[in-house]
């Protein structure tokens, strides 16, 4: 995908009405500190278009990035961050649920999981919920550069078993430092959105 234009078109808060887009959407979900903004910036070939923060849990809105006026990358709020109140967490959860349940244009869900660690209870819940909604989430195993190359297969296996992935689920190891995995993710996006 050659990125010609990017536009942060819509930002939805807890009470916002979701936009009725007429172009395909792909959504990115993951824990607060899993590297979602870094991934989206890498996909868009930008250093800091999606805000990266030292404080996890900064994305408290659903952000719609229009790419080449052809599709939307949708950045969902990070979940499972300890420093927000239970009420806030619940509201974010409802907002994510409302989007995943209500978007007519959503073509694929990418679930980001830190390759270094066992999936958390929140990760498992998010995966199961997306599957129950009829999606086949693509797993992006982030922070690939933080483990030795010889450990990659072992850690991918740990994620597959920990999430109890549906057989045949795609797992793409990704590093925002080296951009490894970026092309594979774009290939998948283009396939899901039927973009030539």
PDB file of N, CA, C and O in Angstrom, residues 73-123:
ATOM      1  N   UNK A  73      -8.419   2.983   9.052  1.00  0.00           N
ATOM      2  CA  UNK A  73      -7.798   2.247  10.157  1.00  0.00           C
ATOM      3  C   UNK A  73      -8.475   2.789  11.409  1.00  0.00           C
ATOM      4  O   UNK A  73      -8.490   4.003  11.644  1.00  0.00           O
ATOM      5  N   UNK A  74      -9.041   1.899  12.205  1.00  0.00           N
ATOM      6  CA  UNK A  74      -9.803   2.327  13.380  1.00  0.00           C
ATOM      7  C   UNK A  74      -9.056   1.904  14.640  1.00  0.00           C
ATOM      8  O   UNK A  74      -8.843   0.716  14.887  1.00  0.00           O
ATOM      9  N   UNK A  75      -8.646   2.916  15.409  1.00  0.00           N
ATOM     10  CA  UNK A  75      -7.869   2.698  16.628  1.00  0.00           C
ATOM     11  C   UNK A  75      -8.833   2.675  17.809  1.00  0.00           C
ATOM     12  O   UNK A  75      -9.457   3.685  18.130  1.00  0.00           O
ATOM     13  N   UNK A  76      -8.976   1.497  18.425  1.00  0.00           N
ATOM     14  CA  UNK A  76      -9.901   1.356  19.566  1.00  0.00           C
ATOM     15  C   UNK A  76      -9.175   1.672  20.875  1.00  0.00           C
ATOM     16  O   UNK A  76      -7.958   1.492  20.965  1.00  0.00           O
ATOM     17  N   UNK A  77      -9.897   2.121  21.909  1.00  0.00           N
ATOM     18  CA  UNK A  77      -9.232   2.419  23.185  1.00  0.00           C
ATOM     19  C   UNK A  77      -8.540   1.172  23.740  1.00  0.00           C
ATOM     20  O   UNK A  77      -9.078   0.071  23.635  1.00  0.00           O
ATOM     21  N   UNK A  78      -7.374   1.362  24.321  1.00  0.00           N
ATOM     22  CA  UNK A  78      -6.673   0.247  24.964  1.00  0.00           C
ATOM     23  C   UNK A  78      -7.460  -0.228  26.170  1.00  0.00           C
ATOM     24  O   UNK A  78      -8.086   0.572  26.862  1.00  0.00           O
ATOM     25  N   UNK A  79      -7.437  -1.534  26.415  1.00  0.00           N
ATOM     26  CA  UNK A  79      -8.204  -2.050  27.556  1.00  0.00           C
ATOM     27  C   UNK A  79      -7.259  -2.553  28.648  1.00  0.00           C
ATOM     28  O   UNK A  79      -6.062  -2.716  28.422  1.00  0.00           O
ATOM     29  N   UNK A  80      -7.828  -2.762  29.816  1.00  0.00           N
ATOM     30  CA  UNK A  80      -7.082  -3.412  30.900  1.00  0.00           C
ATOM     31  C   UNK A  80      -6.070  -2.540  31.602  1.00  0.00           C
ATOM     32  O   UNK A  80      -5.176  -3.036  32.259  1.00  0.00           O
ATOM     33  N   UNK A  81      -6.182  -1.224  31.475  1.00  0.00           N
ATOM     34  CA  UNK A  81      -5.187  -0.375  32.151  1.00  0.00           C
ATOM     35  C   UNK A  81      -5.602  -0.105  33.589  1.00  0.00           C
ATOM     36  O   UNK A  81      -6.744   0.255  33.867  1.00  0.00           O
ATOM     37  N   UNK A  82      -4.659  -0.287  34.502  1.00  0.00           N
ATOM     38  CA  UNK A  82      -4.982  -0.302  35.930  1.00  0.00           C
ATOM     39  C   UNK A  82      -5.374   1.064  36.496  1.00  0.00           C
ATOM     40  O   UNK A  82      -6.142   1.145  37.434  1.00  0.00           O
ATOM     41  N   UNK A  83      -4.840   2.154  35.925  1.00  0.00           N
ATOM     42  CA  UNK A  83      -4.993   3.443  36.601  1.00  0.00           C
ATOM     43  C   UNK A  83      -6.278   4.193  36.269  1.00  0.00           C
ATOM     44  O   UNK A  83      -6.404   5.359  36.611  1.00  0.00           O
ATOM     45  N   UNK A  84      -7.191   3.559  35.580  1.00  0.00           N
ATOM     46  CA  UNK A  84      -8.484   4.233  35.384  1.00  0.00           C
ATOM     47  C   UNK A  84      -9.530   3.521  36.243  1.00  0.00           C
ATOM     48  O   UNK A  84      -9.370   2.361  36.573  1.00  0.00           O
ATOM     49  N   UNK A  85     -10.570   4.252  36.579  1.00  0.00           N
ATOM     50  CA  UNK A  85     -11.582   3.684  37.472  1.00  0.00           C
ATOM     51  C   UNK A  85     -12.334   2.549  36.780  1.00  0.00           C
ATOM     52  O   UNK A  85     -12.369   2.467  35.557  1.00  0.00           O
ATOM     53  N   UNK A  86     -12.948   1.712  37.610  1.00  0.00           N
ATOM     54  CA  UNK A  86     -13.743   0.594  37.068  1.00  0.00           C
ATOM     55  C   UNK A  86     -14.860   1.121  36.168  1.00  0.00           C
ATOM     56  O   UNK A  86     -15.175   0.535  35.148  1.00  0.00           O
ATOM     57  N   UNK A  87     -15.430   2.251  36.570  1.00  0.00           N
ATOM     58  CA  UNK A  87     -16.538   2.821  35.796  1.00  0.00           C
ATOM     59  C   UNK A  87     -16.048   3.217  34.398  1.00  0.00           C
ATOM     60  O   UNK A  87     -16.716   2.973  33.389  1.00  0.00           O
ATOM     61  N   UNK A  88     -14.865   3.854  34.364  1.00  0.00           N
ATOM     62  CA  UNK A  88     -14.278   4.264  33.072  1.00  0.00           C
ATOM     63  C   UNK A  88     -13.993   3.047  32.197  1.00  0.00           C
ATOM     64  O   UNK A  88     -14.295   3.033  31.013  1.00  0.00           O
ATOM     65  N   UNK A  89     -13.405   2.025  32.828  1.00  0.00           N
ATOM     66  CA  UNK A  89     -13.097   0.792  32.082  1.00  0.00           C
ATOM     67  C   UNK A  89     -14.362   0.214  31.469  1.00  0.00           C
ATOM     68  O   UNK A  89     -14.371  -0.231  30.334  1.00  0.00           O
ATOM     69  N   UNK A  90     -15.414   0.235  32.281  1.00  0.00           N
ATOM     70  CA  UNK A  90     -16.684  -0.323  31.829  1.00  0.00           C
ATOM     71  C   UNK A  90     -17.220   0.472  30.630  1.00  0.00           C
ATOM     72  O   UNK A  90     -17.704  -0.089  29.661  1.00  0.00           O
ATOM     73  N   UNK A  91     -17.076   1.803  30.711  1.00  0.00           N
ATOM     74  CA  UNK A  91     -17.550   2.655  29.622  1.00  0.00           C
ATOM     75  C   UNK A  91     -16.752   2.402  28.339  1.00  0.00           C
ATOM     76  O   UNK A  91     -17.317   2.347  27.255  1.00  0.00           O
ATOM     77  N   UNK A  92     -15.423   2.273  28.483  1.00  0.00           N
ATOM     78  CA  UNK A  92     -14.590   1.976  27.307  1.00  0.00           C
ATOM     79  C   UNK A  92     -15.016   0.653  26.704  1.00  0.00           C
ATOM     80  O   UNK A  92     -15.134   0.517  25.502  1.00  0.00           O
ATOM     81  N   UNK A  93     -15.246  -0.339  27.585  1.00  0.00           N
ATOM     82  CA  UNK A  93     -15.657  -1.671  27.136  1.00  0.00           C
ATOM     83  C   UNK A  93     -16.945  -1.589  26.324  1.00  0.00           C
ATOM     84  O   UNK A  93     -17.056  -2.172  25.246  1.00  0.00           O
ATOM     85  N   UNK A  94     -17.882  -0.798  26.843  1.00  0.00           N
ATOM     86  CA  UNK A  94     -19.171  -0.643  26.150  1.00  0.00           C
ATOM     87  C   UNK A  94     -18.984   0.048  24.806  1.00  0.00           C
ATOM     88  O   UNK A  94     -19.661  -0.258  23.832  1.00  0.00           O
ATOM     89  N   UNK A  95     -18.064   1.032  24.795  1.00  0.00           N
ATOM     90  CA  UNK A  95     -17.817   1.786  23.563  1.00  0.00           C
ATOM     91  C   UNK A  95     -17.221   0.865  22.490  1.00  0.00           C
ATOM     92  O   UNK A  95     -17.657   0.873  21.336  1.00  0.00           O
ATOM     93  N   UNK A  96     -16.251   0.046  22.886  1.00  0.00           N
ATOM     94  CA  UNK A  96     -15.628  -0.905  21.947  1.00  0.00           C
ATOM     95  C   UNK A  96     -16.688  -1.882  21.450  1.00  0.00           C
ATOM     96  O   UNK A  96     -16.790  -2.165  20.253  1.00  0.00           O
ATOM     97  N   UNK A  97     -17.486  -2.375  22.393  1.00  0.00           N
ATOM     98  CA  UNK A  97     -18.532  -3.344  22.069  1.00  0.00           C
ATOM     99  C   UNK A  97     -19.535  -2.745  21.079  1.00  0.00           C
ATOM    100  O   UNK A  97     -19.913  -3.370  20.089  1.00  0.00           O
ATOM    101  N   UNK A  98     -19.931  -1.497  21.350  1.00  0.00           N
ATOM    102  CA  UNK A  98     -20.906  -0.810  20.491  1.00  0.00           C
ATOM    103  C   UNK A  98     -20.347  -0.684  19.070  1.00  0.00           C
ATOM    104  O   UNK A  98     -21.056  -0.884  18.084  1.00  0.00           O
ATOM    105  N   UNK A  99     -19.048  -0.360  18.979  1.00  0.00           N
ATOM    106  CA  UNK A  99     -18.445  -0.221  17.652  1.00  0.00           C
ATOM    107  C   UNK A  99     -18.378  -1.572  16.930  1.00  0.00           C
ATOM    108  O   UNK A  99     -18.822  -1.703  15.796  1.00  0.00           O
ATOM    109  N   UNK A 100     -17.825  -2.581  17.598  1.00  0.00           N
ATOM    110  CA  UNK A 100     -17.645  -3.888  16.954  1.00  0.00           C
ATOM    111  C   UNK A 100     -19.001  -4.491  16.566  1.00  0.00           C
ATOM    112  O   UNK A 100     -19.130  -5.185  15.571  1.00  0.00           O
ATOM    113  N   UNK A 101     -19.991  -4.184  17.371  1.00  0.00           N
ATOM    114  CA  UNK A 101     -21.324  -4.734  17.139  1.00  0.00           C
ATOM    115  C   UNK A 101     -22.090  -3.939  16.078  1.00  0.00           C
ATOM    116  O   UNK A 101     -22.895  -4.484  15.337  1.00  0.00           O
ATOM    117  N   UNK A 102     -21.776  -2.626  16.020  1.00  0.00           N
ATOM    118  CA  UNK A 102     -22.632  -1.737  15.236  1.00  0.00           C
ATOM    119  C   UNK A 102     -22.087  -1.255  13.905  1.00  0.00           C
ATOM    120  O   UNK A 102     -22.831  -0.695  13.106  1.00  0.00           O
ATOM    121  N   UNK A 103     -20.783  -1.440  13.643  1.00  0.00           N
ATOM    122  CA  UNK A 103     -20.235  -0.893  12.394  1.00  0.00           C
ATOM    123  C   UNK A 103     -20.628  -1.751  11.203  1.00  0.00           C
ATOM    124  O   UNK A 103     -20.376  -2.949  11.174  1.00  0.00           O
ATOM    125  N   UNK A 104     -21.214  -1.102  10.206  1.00  0.00           N
ATOM    126  CA  UNK A 104     -21.629  -1.835   9.000  1.00  0.00           C
ATOM    127  C   UNK A 104     -20.445  -2.077   8.064  1.00  0.00           C
ATOM    128  O   UNK A 104     -20.494  -2.949   7.203  1.00  0.00           O
ATOM    129  N   UNK A 105     -19.378  -1.301   8.246  1.00  0.00           N
ATOM    130  CA  UNK A 105     -18.244  -1.366   7.297  1.00  0.00           C
ATOM    131  C   UNK A 105     -17.046  -2.155   7.825  1.00  0.00           C
ATOM    132  O   UNK A 105     -16.042  -2.294   7.124  1.00  0.00           O
ATOM    133  N   UNK A 106     -17.136  -2.647   9.062  1.00  0.00           N
ATOM    134  CA  UNK A 106     -15.976  -3.324   9.654  1.00  0.00           C
ATOM    135  C   UNK A 106     -15.687  -4.639   8.936  1.00  0.00           C
ATOM    136  O   UNK A 106     -16.534  -5.515   8.866  1.00  0.00           O
ATOM    137  N   UNK A 107     -14.477  -4.749   8.383  1.00  0.00           N
ATOM    138  CA  UNK A 107     -14.104  -5.930   7.605  1.00  0.00           C
ATOM    139  C   UNK A 107     -13.204  -6.902   8.367  1.00  0.00           C
ATOM    140  O   UNK A 107     -13.206  -8.090   8.096  1.00  0.00           O
ATOM    141  N   UNK A 108     -12.402  -6.366   9.289  1.00  0.00           N
ATOM    142  CA  UNK A 108     -11.463  -7.234  10.009  1.00  0.00           C
ATOM    143  C   UNK A 108     -11.094  -6.614  11.345  1.00  0.00           C
ATOM    144  O   UNK A 108     -11.071  -5.391  11.485  1.00  0.00           O
ATOM    145  N   UNK A 109     -10.812  -7.497  12.305  1.00  0.00           N
ATOM    146  CA  UNK A 109     -10.352  -7.063  13.628  1.00  0.00           C
ATOM    147  C   UNK A 109      -8.944  -7.605  13.823  1.00  0.00           C
ATOM    148  O   UNK A 109      -8.698  -8.805  13.665  1.00  0.00           O
ATOM    149  N   UNK A 110      -8.021  -6.709  14.140  1.00  0.00           N
ATOM    150  CA  UNK A 110      -6.648  -7.102  14.463  1.00  0.00           C
ATOM    151  C   UNK A 110      -6.484  -6.963  15.967  1.00  0.00           C
ATOM    152  O   UNK A 110      -6.741  -5.893  16.520  1.00  0.00           O
ATOM    153  N   UNK A 111      -6.093  -8.047  16.603  1.00  0.00           N
ATOM    154  CA  UNK A 111      -5.919  -8.032  18.057  1.00  0.00           C
ATOM    155  C   UNK A 111      -4.427  -8.076  18.361  1.00  0.00           C
ATOM    156  O   UNK A 111      -3.726  -9.002  17.953  1.00  0.00           O
ATOM    157  N   UNK A 112      -3.941  -7.045  19.056  1.00  0.00           N
ATOM    158  CA  UNK A 112      -2.513  -6.947  19.370  1.00  0.00           C
ATOM    159  C   UNK A 112      -2.232  -7.577  20.719  1.00  0.00           C
ATOM    160  O   UNK A 112      -2.896  -7.262  21.715  1.00  0.00           O
ATOM    161  N   UNK A 113      -1.240  -8.472  20.727  1.00  0.00           N
ATOM    162  CA  UNK A 113      -0.831  -9.145  21.961  1.00  0.00           C
ATOM    163  C   UNK A 113       0.685  -9.033  22.064  1.00  0.00           C
ATOM    164  O   UNK A 113       1.391  -9.240  21.085  1.00  0.00           O
ATOM    165  N   UNK A 114       1.180  -8.721  23.256  1.00  0.00           N
ATOM    166  CA  UNK A 114       2.633  -8.635  23.486  1.00  0.00           C
ATOM    167  C   UNK A 114       3.236 -10.038  23.390  1.00  0.00           C
ATOM    168  O   UNK A 114       2.871 -10.927  24.160  1.00  0.00           O
ATOM    169  N   UNK A 115       4.155 -10.216  22.442  1.00  0.00           N
ATOM    170  CA  UNK A 115       4.720 -11.551  22.182  1.00  0.00           C
ATOM    171  C   UNK A 115       5.498 -12.103  23.377  1.00  0.00           C
ATOM    172  O   UNK A 115       5.692 -13.310  23.506  1.00  0.00           O
ATOM    173  N   UNK A 116       5.911 -11.219  24.290  1.00  0.00           N
ATOM    174  CA  UNK A 116       6.786 -11.670  25.391  1.00  0.00           C
ATOM    175  C   UNK A 116       6.027 -12.378  26.497  1.00  0.00           C
ATOM    176  O   UNK A 116       6.612 -13.108  27.286  1.00  0.00           O
ATOM    177  N   UNK A 117       4.714 -12.105  26.603  1.00  0.00           N
ATOM    178  CA  UNK A 117       3.987 -12.576  27.784  1.00  0.00           C
ATOM    179  C   UNK A 117       2.794 -13.466  27.426  1.00  0.00           C
ATOM    180  O   UNK A 117       2.241 -13.370  26.345  1.00  0.00           O
ATOM    181  N   UNK A 118       2.406 -14.267  28.400  1.00  0.00           N
ATOM    182  CA  UNK A 118       1.172 -15.048  28.273  1.00  0.00           C
ATOM    183  C   UNK A 118       0.020 -14.060  28.068  1.00  0.00           C
ATOM    184  O   UNK A 118       0.001 -13.003  28.694  1.00  0.00           O
ATOM    185  N   UNK A 119      -0.971 -14.389  27.227  1.00  0.00           N
ATOM    186  CA  UNK A 119      -2.116 -13.487  27.080  1.00  0.00           C
ATOM    187  C   UNK A 119      -2.828 -13.289  28.424  1.00  0.00           C
ATOM    188  O   UNK A 119      -2.942 -14.219  29.214  1.00  0.00           O
ATOM    189  N   UNK A 120      -3.281 -12.061  28.660  1.00  0.00           N
ATOM    190  CA  UNK A 120      -3.977 -11.757  29.918  1.00  0.00           C
ATOM    191  C   UNK A 120      -5.439 -12.199  29.829  1.00  0.00           C
ATOM    192  O   UNK A 120      -5.932 -12.537  28.750  1.00  0.00           O
ATOM    193  N   UNK A 121      -6.113 -12.136  30.971  1.00  0.00           N
ATOM    194  CA  UNK A 121      -7.546 -12.476  31.000  1.00  0.00           C
ATOM    195  C   UNK A 121      -8.315 -11.556  30.054  1.00  0.00           C
ATOM    196  O   UNK A 121      -9.232 -11.981  29.349  1.00  0.00           O
ATOM    197  N   UNK A 122      -7.922 -10.266  30.012  1.00  0.00           N
ATOM    198  CA  UNK A 122      -8.577  -9.309  29.111  1.00  0.00           C
ATOM    199  C   UNK A 122      -8.353  -9.671  27.650  1.00  0.00           C
ATOM    200  O   UNK A 122      -9.254  -9.542  26.829  1.00  0.00           O
ATOM    201  N   UNK A 123      -7.118 -10.107  27.329  1.00  0.00           N
ATOM    202  CA  UNK A 123      -6.811 -10.522  25.950  1.00  0.00           C
ATOM    203  C   UNK A 123      -7.715 -11.680  25.536  1.00  0.00           C
ATOM    204  O   UNK A 123      -8.286 -11.687  24.445  1.00  0.00           O
TER     205      UNK A 123
END
